PDB file of C-alpha atoms in Angstrom:
ATOM      1  CA  MET A  10      48.519 -27.724  40.946  1.00  0.00           C
ATOM      2  CA  ILE A  11      46.145 -29.302  43.294  1.00  0.00           C
ATOM      3  CA  ARG A  12      43.106 -27.728  41.645  1.00  0.00           C
ATOM      4  CA  THR A  13      44.440 -28.898  38.293  1.00  0.00           C
ATOM      5  CA  ILE A  14      44.809 -32.621  39.636  1.00  0.00           C
ATOM      6  CA  LEU A  15      41.267 -32.334  40.995  1.00  0.00           C
ATOM      7  CA  VAL A  16      40.002 -31.162  37.675  1.00  0.00           C
ATOM      8  CA  ILE A  17      41.684 -34.074  35.754  1.00  0.00           C
ATOM      9  CA  SER A  18      40.271 -36.574  38.331  1.00  0.00           C
ATOM     10  CA  LEU A  19      36.752 -35.268  38.209  1.00  0.00           C
ATOM     11  CA  ASP A  20      37.065 -35.233  34.352  1.00  0.00           C
ATOM     12  CA  LEU A  21      37.702 -38.990  34.393  1.00  0.00           C
ATOM     13  CA  VAL A  22      34.692 -39.499  36.643  1.00  0.00           C
ATOM     14  CA  VAL A  23      32.415 -37.367  34.621  1.00  0.00           C
ATOM     15  CA  THR A  24      33.410 -39.132  31.464  1.00  0.00           C
ATOM     16  CA  THR A  25      32.384 -42.515  32.833  1.00  0.00           C
ATOM     17  CA  LEU A  26      29.037 -41.116  33.961  1.00  0.00           C
ATOM     18  CA  MET A  27      28.396 -39.443  30.666  1.00  0.00           C
ATOM     19  CA  LEU A  28      27.706 -42.985  28.952  1.00  0.00           C
ATOM     20  CA  PRO A  29      24.269 -43.530  30.158  1.00  0.00           C
ATOM     21  CA  LEU A  30      23.226 -39.951  29.680  1.00  0.00           C
ATOM     22  CA  VAL A  31      24.402 -40.244  26.054  1.00  0.00           C
ATOM     23  CA  LEU A  32      22.145 -43.255  25.447  1.00  0.00           C
ATOM     24  CA  ILE A  33      19.145 -41.171  27.043  1.00  0.00           C
ATOM     25  CA  GLY A  34      19.935 -38.191  24.779  1.00  0.00           C
ATOM     26  CA  GLY A  35      20.373 -40.393  21.724  1.00  0.00           C
ATOM     27  CA  ILE A  36      16.892 -41.933  22.169  1.00  0.00           C
ATOM     28  CA  PHE A  37      15.190 -38.476  22.531  1.00  0.00           C
ATOM     29  CA  LYS A  38      17.053 -37.369  19.315  1.00  0.00           C
ATOM     30  CA  LEU A  39      16.183 -40.491  17.412  1.00  0.00           C
ATOM     31  CA  LEU A  40      12.582 -40.361  18.266  1.00  0.00           C
ATOM     32  CA  ARG A  41      12.373 -36.548  17.718  1.00  0.00           C
ATOM     33  CA  LEU A  42      10.936 -35.979  21.267  1.00  0.00           C
ATOM     34  CA  TYR A  43      12.052 -32.421  21.172  1.00  0.00           C
ATOM     35  CA  GLY A  44      10.167 -31.369  24.370  1.00  0.00           C
ATOM     36  CA  ALA A  45      11.751 -34.033  26.354  1.00  0.00           C
ATOM     37  CA  GLU A  46      15.137 -33.615  24.855  1.00  0.00           C
ATOM     38  CA  ARG A  47      15.091 -29.856  25.693  1.00  0.00           C
ATOM     39  CA  ARG A  48      14.051 -30.628  29.266  1.00  0.00           C
ATOM     40  CA  PHE A  49      16.801 -33.336  29.527  1.00  0.00           C
ATOM     41  CA  VAL A  50      19.637 -31.180  28.144  1.00  0.00           C
ATOM     42  CA  THR A  51      18.531 -27.997  30.362  1.00  0.00           C
ATOM     43  CA  VAL A  52      19.210 -30.122  33.480  1.00  0.00           C
ATOM     44  CA  LEU A  53      22.381 -31.672  32.102  1.00  0.00           C
ATOM     45  CA  ALA A  54      23.839 -28.350  30.742  1.00  0.00           C
ATOM     46  CA  GLY A  55      22.929 -26.691  34.132  1.00  0.00           C
ATOM     47  CA  PHE A  56      24.793 -29.358  36.012  1.00  0.00           C
ATOM     48  CA  PHE A  57      27.935 -29.150  33.971  1.00  0.00           C
ATOM     49  CA  GLY A  58      27.846 -25.325  34.108  1.00  0.00           C
ATOM     50  CA  TRP A  59      27.779 -25.562  37.888  1.00  0.00           C
ATOM     51  CA  PHE A  60      30.339 -28.425  37.763  1.00  0.00           C
ATOM     52  CA  PHE A  61      32.921 -26.231  35.954  1.00  0.00           C
ATOM     53  CA  LEU A  62      32.317 -23.084  38.029  1.00  0.00           C
ATOM     54  CA  ALA A  63      32.267 -24.886  41.366  1.00  0.00           C
ATOM     55  CA  THR A  64      35.540 -26.595  40.500  1.00  0.00           C
ATOM     56  CA  ALA A  65      37.092 -23.287  39.660  1.00  0.00           C
ATOM     57  CA  GLY A  66      35.666 -21.641  42.892  1.00  0.00           C
ATOM     58  CA  ALA A  67      33.861 -19.087  40.704  1.00  0.00           C
ATOM     59  CA  ARG A  68      31.314 -16.759  42.079  1.00  0.00           C
ATOM     60  CA  ILE A  69      28.653 -15.499  39.520  1.00  0.00           C
ATOM     61  CA  SER A  70      26.108 -12.625  39.919  1.00  0.00           C
ATOM     62  CA  VAL A  71      23.186 -12.270  37.455  1.00  0.00           C
ATOM     63  CA  GLU A  72      21.227  -9.197  36.570  1.00  0.00           C
ATOM     64  CA  GLY A  73      18.350  -8.674  34.159  1.00  0.00           C
ATOM     65  CA  LYS A  74      16.522 -12.005  34.948  1.00  0.00           C
ATOM     66  CA  GLU A  75      13.226 -10.257  34.261  1.00  0.00           C
ATOM     67  CA  HIS A  76      14.262 -10.259  30.498  1.00  0.00           C
ATOM     68  CA  LEU A  77      14.165 -14.067  30.407  1.00  0.00           C
ATOM     69  CA  LYS A  78      10.396 -14.417  31.135  1.00  0.00           C
ATOM     70  CA  GLY A  79       8.481 -16.055  28.193  1.00  0.00           C
ATOM     71  CA  LEU A  80      11.556 -16.939  26.188  1.00  0.00           C
ATOM     72  CA  ARG A  81      11.664 -20.624  27.071  1.00  0.00           C
ATOM     73  CA  GLY A  82      10.848 -22.741  23.684  1.00  0.00           C
ATOM     74  CA  LYS A  83      10.917 -19.589  21.592  1.00  0.00           C
ATOM     75  CA  PRO A  84      13.385 -19.250  18.558  1.00  0.00           C
ATOM     76  CA  LEU A  85      16.173 -17.567  20.466  1.00  0.00           C
ATOM     77  CA  CYS A  86      19.738 -16.420  19.802  1.00  0.00           C
ATOM     78  CA  VAL A  87      21.829 -15.299  22.657  1.00  0.00           C
ATOM     79  CA  VAL A  88      24.441 -12.726  21.759  1.00  0.00           C
ATOM     80  CA  GLY A  89      27.189 -11.637  23.942  1.00  0.00           C
ATOM     81  CA  ASN A  90      30.878 -10.347  24.268  1.00  0.00           C
ATOM     82  CA  HIS A  91      33.555 -12.831  24.580  1.00  0.00           C
ATOM     83  CA  GLN A  92      36.077 -12.444  27.363  1.00  0.00           C
ATOM     84  CA  GLY A  93      37.346 -15.965  27.866  1.00  0.00           C
ATOM     85  CA  ILE A  94      36.835 -19.743  27.726  1.00  0.00           C
ATOM     86  CA  ALA A  95      34.631 -19.655  30.780  1.00  0.00           C
ATOM     87  CA  ASP A  96      31.951 -17.567  29.041  1.00  0.00           C
ATOM     88  CA  ILE A  97      29.871 -20.516  27.958  1.00  0.00           C
ATOM     89  CA  PRO A  98      29.623 -22.137  31.258  1.00  0.00           C
ATOM     90  CA  VAL A  99      29.104 -18.759  32.947  1.00  0.00           C
ATOM     91  CA  VAL A 100      26.043 -17.987  30.567  1.00  0.00           C
ATOM     92  CA  VAL A 101      24.812 -21.603  30.779  1.00  0.00           C
ATOM     93  CA  HIS A 102      24.771 -21.309  34.559  1.00  0.00           C
ATOM     94  CA  ALA A 103      22.897 -18.029  34.477  1.00  0.00           C
ATOM     95  CA  LEU A 104      20.148 -19.224  32.131  1.00  0.00           C
ATOM     96  CA  PRO A 105      17.019 -21.339  33.159  1.00  0.00           C
ATOM     97  CA  PHE A 106      17.264 -23.211  29.826  1.00  0.00           C
ATOM     98  CA  SER A 107      19.930 -24.817  27.821  1.00  0.00           C
ATOM     99  CA  ILE A 108      21.766 -23.380  24.789  1.00  0.00           C
ATOM    100  CA  GLY A 109      23.969 -24.768  22.140  1.00  0.00           C
ATOM    101  CA  PHE A 110      26.844 -22.740  20.382  1.00  0.00           C
ATOM    102  CA  ILE A 111      28.982 -22.791  17.354  1.00  0.00           C
ATOM    103  CA  ALA A 112      32.455 -23.855  18.312  1.00  0.00           C
ATOM    104  CA  LYS A 113      35.794 -24.921  16.935  1.00  0.00           C
ATOM    105  CA  ARG A 114      35.767 -28.384  15.741  1.00  0.00           C
ATOM    106  CA  SER A 115      38.775 -29.314  17.832  1.00  0.00           C
ATOM    107  CA  LEU A 116      36.750 -28.926  21.017  1.00  0.00           C
ATOM    108  CA  SER A 117      34.649 -31.904  20.155  1.00  0.00           C
ATOM    109  CA  TYR A 118      37.751 -34.064  20.428  1.00  0.00           C
ATOM    110  CA  PHE A 119      37.914 -33.702  24.198  1.00  0.00           C
ATOM    111  CA  PRO A 120      35.927 -36.775  25.780  1.00  0.00           C
ATOM    112  CA  TRP A 121      33.102 -35.416  27.827  1.00  0.00           C
ATOM    113  CA  ILE A 122      33.188 -31.956  26.354  1.00  0.00           C
ATOM    114  CA  GLY A 123      32.593 -33.389  22.850  1.00  0.00           C
ATOM    115  CA  ILE A 124      29.802 -35.573  24.215  1.00  0.00           C
ATOM    116  CA  LEU A 125      28.095 -32.704  26.054  1.00  0.00           C
ATOM    117  CA  MET A 126      28.422 -30.549  22.793  1.00  0.00           C
ATOM    118  CA  TRP A 127      26.660 -32.976  20.883  1.00  0.00           C
ATOM    119  CA  MET A 128      23.826 -33.450  23.447  1.00  0.00           C
ATOM    120  CA  ILE A 129      23.076 -29.812  23.638  1.00  0.00           C
ATOM    121  CA  ARG A 130      23.107 -29.469  19.900  1.00  0.00           C
ATOM    122  CA  CYS A 131      26.324 -27.403  19.420  1.00  0.00           C
ATOM    123  CA  VAL A 132      27.578 -26.916  15.919  1.00  0.00           C
ATOM    124  CA  PRO A 133      31.122 -27.728  15.288  1.00  0.00           C
ATOM    125  CA  ILE A 134      32.864 -25.577  12.580  1.00  0.00           C
ATOM    126  CA  ASP A 135      36.139 -25.576  10.593  1.00  0.00           C
ATOM    127  CA  ARG A 136      37.075 -21.846  10.509  1.00  0.00           C
ATOM    128  CA  THR A 137      39.414 -22.424   7.609  1.00  0.00           C
ATOM    129  CA  SER A 138      36.574 -23.580   5.420  1.00  0.00           C
ATOM    130  CA  PRO A 139      33.888 -21.261   4.039  1.00  0.00           C
ATOM    131  CA  ARG A 140      31.902 -24.279   3.208  1.00  0.00           C
ATOM    132  CA  SER A 141      31.976 -25.553   6.830  1.00  0.00           C
ATOM    133  CA  SER A 142      30.695 -22.000   8.002  1.00  0.00           C
ATOM    134  CA  ILE A 143      27.733 -22.203   5.737  1.00  0.00           C
ATOM    135  CA  ARG A 144      26.816 -25.615   6.940  1.00  0.00           C
ATOM    136  CA  ALA A 145      27.218 -24.451  10.534  1.00  0.00           C
ATOM    137  CA  ILE A 146      24.890 -21.525  10.031  1.00  0.00           C
ATOM    138  CA  ASP A 147      22.279 -23.824   8.256  1.00  0.00           C
ATOM    139  CA  LYS A 148      22.392 -26.170  11.284  1.00  0.00           C
ATOM    140  CA  GLY A 149      22.192 -23.430  13.804  1.00  0.00           C
ATOM    141  CA  VAL A 150      19.253 -22.019  12.007  1.00  0.00           C
ATOM    142  CA  ARG A 151      17.448 -25.411  12.205  1.00  0.00           C
ATOM    143  CA  ASN A 152      18.361 -25.761  15.962  1.00  0.00           C
ATOM    144  CA  ILE A 153      16.764 -22.288  16.664  1.00  0.00           C
ATOM    145  CA  ARG A 154      13.631 -23.005  14.715  1.00  0.00           C
ATOM    146  CA  ASN A 155      13.239 -26.249  16.475  1.00  0.00           C
ATOM    147  CA  GLY A 156      13.319 -24.458  19.906  1.00  0.00           C
ATOM    148  CA  PHE A 157      16.927 -25.020  20.761  1.00  0.00           C
ATOM    149  CA  PRO A 158      18.647 -21.651  21.455  1.00  0.00           C
ATOM    150  CA  MET A 159      22.103 -20.847  20.164  1.00  0.00           C
ATOM    151  CA  LEU A 160      24.904 -18.751  21.739  1.00  0.00           C
ATOM    152  CA  ILE A 161      27.134 -16.514  19.472  1.00  0.00           C
ATOM    153  CA  PHE A 162      29.980 -14.191  20.208  1.00  0.00           C
ATOM    154  CA  PRO A 163      30.143 -11.612  17.282  1.00  0.00           C
ATOM    155  CA  GLU A 164      33.736 -10.380  18.362  1.00  0.00           C
ATOM    156  CA  GLY A 165      34.917 -13.610  16.875  1.00  0.00           C
ATOM    157  CA  THR A 166      37.786 -13.965  19.353  1.00  0.00           C
ATOM    158  CA  ARG A 167      38.314 -13.597  23.120  1.00  0.00           C
ATOM    159  CA  SER A 168      39.268 -10.135  24.476  1.00  0.00           C
ATOM    160  CA  LYS A 169      40.764 -11.670  27.485  1.00  0.00           C
ATOM    161  CA  GLY A 170      39.583  -8.910  29.749  1.00  0.00           C
ATOM    162  CA  GLY A 171      40.675  -6.165  27.565  1.00  0.00           C
ATOM    163  CA  GLN A 172      38.659  -3.687  25.634  1.00  0.00           C
ATOM    164  CA  MET A 173      35.596  -5.244  24.055  1.00  0.00           C
ATOM    165  CA  LYS A 174      36.129  -5.800  20.309  1.00  0.00           C
ATOM    166  CA  ILE A 175      33.755  -4.566  17.444  1.00  0.00           C
ATOM    167  CA  PHE A 176      31.139  -7.094  16.394  1.00  0.00           C
ATOM    168  CA  LYS A 177      31.881  -8.343  12.913  1.00  0.00           C
ATOM    169  CA  LYS A 178      29.670  -7.538  10.089  1.00  0.00           C
ATOM    170  CA  GLY A 179      27.294 -10.370   9.193  1.00  0.00           C
ATOM    171  CA  SER A 180      27.840 -12.107  12.531  1.00  0.00           C
ATOM    172  CA  LEU A 181      24.129 -11.963  13.258  1.00  0.00           C
ATOM    173  CA  LYS A 182      23.136 -13.856  10.159  1.00  0.00           C
ATOM    174  CA  LEU A 183      22.268 -16.975  12.224  1.00  0.00           C
ATOM    175  CA  ALA A 184      19.655 -14.980  14.252  1.00  0.00           C
ATOM    176  CA  THR A 185      18.242 -12.998  11.355  1.00  0.00           C
ATOM    177  CA  ARG A 186      17.889 -16.124   9.023  1.00  0.00           C
ATOM    178  CA  ALA A 187      16.014 -17.836  11.761  1.00  0.00           C
ATOM    179  CA  GLU A 188      13.947 -14.829  12.628  1.00  0.00           C
ATOM    180  CA  ALA A 189      15.043 -15.340  16.104  1.00  0.00           C
ATOM    181  CA  ILE A 190      14.487 -13.307  19.196  1.00  0.00           C
ATOM    182  CA  ILE A 191      18.066 -11.892  20.192  1.00  0.00           C
ATOM    183  CA  LEU A 192      18.846 -11.818  23.768  1.00  0.00           C
ATOM    184  CA  PRO A 193      21.858  -9.550  24.361  1.00  0.00           C
ATOM    185  CA  VAL A 194      24.066 -10.463  27.302  1.00  0.00           C
ATOM    186  CA  SER A 195      27.084  -8.581  28.893  1.00  0.00           C
ATOM    187  CA  ILE A 196      29.709 -10.680  30.501  1.00  0.00           C
ATOM    188  CA  ASN A 197      32.274  -9.287  32.884  1.00  0.00           C
ATOM    189  CA  GLY A 198      35.218 -10.994  34.661  1.00  0.00           C
ATOM    190  CA  SER A 199      35.062 -14.392  33.195  1.00  0.00           C
ATOM    191  CA  TYR A 200      38.650 -14.059  31.947  1.00  0.00           C
ATOM    192  CA  ARG A 201      39.764 -14.162  35.656  1.00  0.00           C
ATOM    193  CA  PHE A 202      39.012 -17.900  35.584  1.00  0.00           C
ATOM    194  CA  PHE A 203      41.734 -18.848  33.156  1.00  0.00           C
ATOM    195  CA  GLU A 204      43.063 -16.126  30.808  1.00  0.00           C
ATOM    196  CA  GLU A 205      44.437 -13.725  33.482  1.00  0.00           C
ATOM    197  CA  LYS A 206      46.777 -16.232  34.972  1.00  0.00           C
ATOM    198  CA  GLY A 207      47.004 -18.711  32.356  1.00  0.00           C
ATOM    199  CA  ARG A 208      45.776 -21.504  34.574  1.00  0.00           C
ATOM    200  CA  LEU A 209      42.451 -22.422  36.191  1.00  0.00           C
ATOM    201  CA  ALA A 210      41.728 -19.852  38.988  1.00  0.00           C
ATOM    202  CA  THR A 211      39.110 -18.475  41.295  1.00  0.00           C
ATOM    203  CA  GLY A 212      37.259 -15.220  40.786  1.00  0.00           C
ATOM    204  CA  ARG A 213      34.195 -13.174  40.325  1.00  0.00           C
ATOM    205  CA  ALA A 214      32.032 -12.663  37.153  1.00  0.00           C
ATOM    206  CA  SER A 215      28.796 -11.022  36.515  1.00  0.00           C
ATOM    207  CA  VAL A 216      26.189 -11.462  33.735  1.00  0.00           C
ATOM    208  CA  THR A 217      23.767  -8.933  32.580  1.00  0.00           C
ATOM    209  CA  PHE A 218      20.739  -9.792  30.388  1.00  0.00           C
ATOM    210  CA  HIS A 219      19.264  -6.991  28.399  1.00  0.00           C
ATOM    211  CA  GLU A 220      15.746  -6.582  26.815  1.00  0.00           C
ATOM    212  CA  PRO A 221      15.113  -9.133  23.952  1.00  0.00           C
ATOM    213  CA  ILE A 222      15.255  -7.846  20.411  1.00  0.00           C
ATOM    214  CA  HIS A 223      12.635  -9.398  18.077  1.00  0.00           C
ATOM    215  CA  THR A 224      14.023  -9.798  14.439  1.00  0.00           C
ATOM    216  CA  ALA A 225      10.915 -11.307  12.750  1.00  0.00           C
ATOM    217  CA  GLY A 226       9.174  -8.616  10.506  1.00  0.00           C
ATOM    218  CA  MET A 227      12.172  -6.185  10.723  1.00  0.00           C
ATOM    219  CA  SER A 228      12.611  -3.924   7.641  1.00  0.00           C
ATOM    220  CA  LYS A 229      15.715  -3.850   5.490  1.00  0.00           C
ATOM    221  CA  GLU A 230      16.823  -0.667   7.263  1.00  0.00           C
ATOM    222  CA  GLU A 231      16.575  -2.156  10.689  1.00  0.00           C
ATOM    223  CA  LEU A 232      18.372  -5.393   9.664  1.00  0.00           C
ATOM    224  CA  ALA A 233      21.247  -3.234   8.245  1.00  0.00           C
ATOM    225  CA  GLY A 234      21.822  -1.444  11.606  1.00  0.00           C
ATOM    226  CA  LEU A 235      21.130  -4.627  13.744  1.00  0.00           C
ATOM    227  CA  THR A 236      24.705  -5.492  14.473  1.00  0.00           C
ATOM    228  CA  GLU A 237      25.716  -2.108  15.665  1.00  0.00           C
ATOM    229  CA  ARG A 238      22.368  -1.830  17.732  1.00  0.00           C
ATOM    230  CA  VAL A 239      23.131  -5.245  19.546  1.00  0.00           C
ATOM    231  CA  GLU A 240      26.683  -4.184  20.015  1.00  0.00           C
ATOM    232  CA  ASP A 241      25.873  -0.939  21.627  1.00  0.00           C
ATOM    233  CA  VAL A 242      23.475  -2.711  24.081  1.00  0.00           C
ATOM    234  CA  VAL A 243      25.983  -5.235  25.032  1.00  0.00           C
ATOM    235  CA  ARG A 244      28.854  -2.768  25.321  1.00  0.00           C
ATOM    236  CA  SER A 245      26.602  -0.660  27.720  1.00  0.00           C
ATOM    237  CA  ALA A 246      27.173  -3.018  30.599  1.00  0.00           C
ATOM    238  CA  VAL A 247      30.722  -4.301  29.859  1.00  0.00           C
ATOM    239  CA  THR A 248      33.534  -2.933  31.899  1.00  0.00           C
ATOM    240  CA  THR A 249      37.312  -3.267  31.259  1.00  0.00           C
ATOM    241  CA  GLY A 250      38.411  -3.808  34.846  1.00  0.00           C
TER     242      GLY A 250
END
């Protein structure tokens, strides 16, 4: 209860502090100063990733950092398993650059979460509308091509700590259409921060980055087996405990 009250109080403070940051981010977007915008949102996203995890008392370990070298500013799509709502701040905390993600439109209705999503170039989607899905992919492709990485969870839904689900067919369309570099990531333990007890809780989680996969120039045969290939890589470092 005390932790929940603390989170709500800090949320109000953060919402107020977001206002001048929105103005700065808006100026960068308007003037198409993509380099400055990327640096700005990297610092901003890093802070809020830390903010969430620090509030939850989370402890994160990261492996495979050597696979991140040379990826900054490249067309990049981060692909991982989905254990819980904390997956995004966990991955944001682990990366040295910012990432956007495709998310349910309803998330954008929360004050500072919606603002932050806009600033880091997240793409809202109405899952009940096929047209919305097409628009979301188009926008995500543009983000990647402009040097703003995107994060996707091909399982489509949270496993909540259970067995990792099968990656959906066509789930990597965002990456292949943008001819992006795919960075596979395995997430373990993130469900402990909320899903395990149904409330915000402390815990440990780990993130493992794998060797990047370049999709540009892939043959039809390689593209056909890409989803299974990435799934196998991610699953190799995912545990159920």
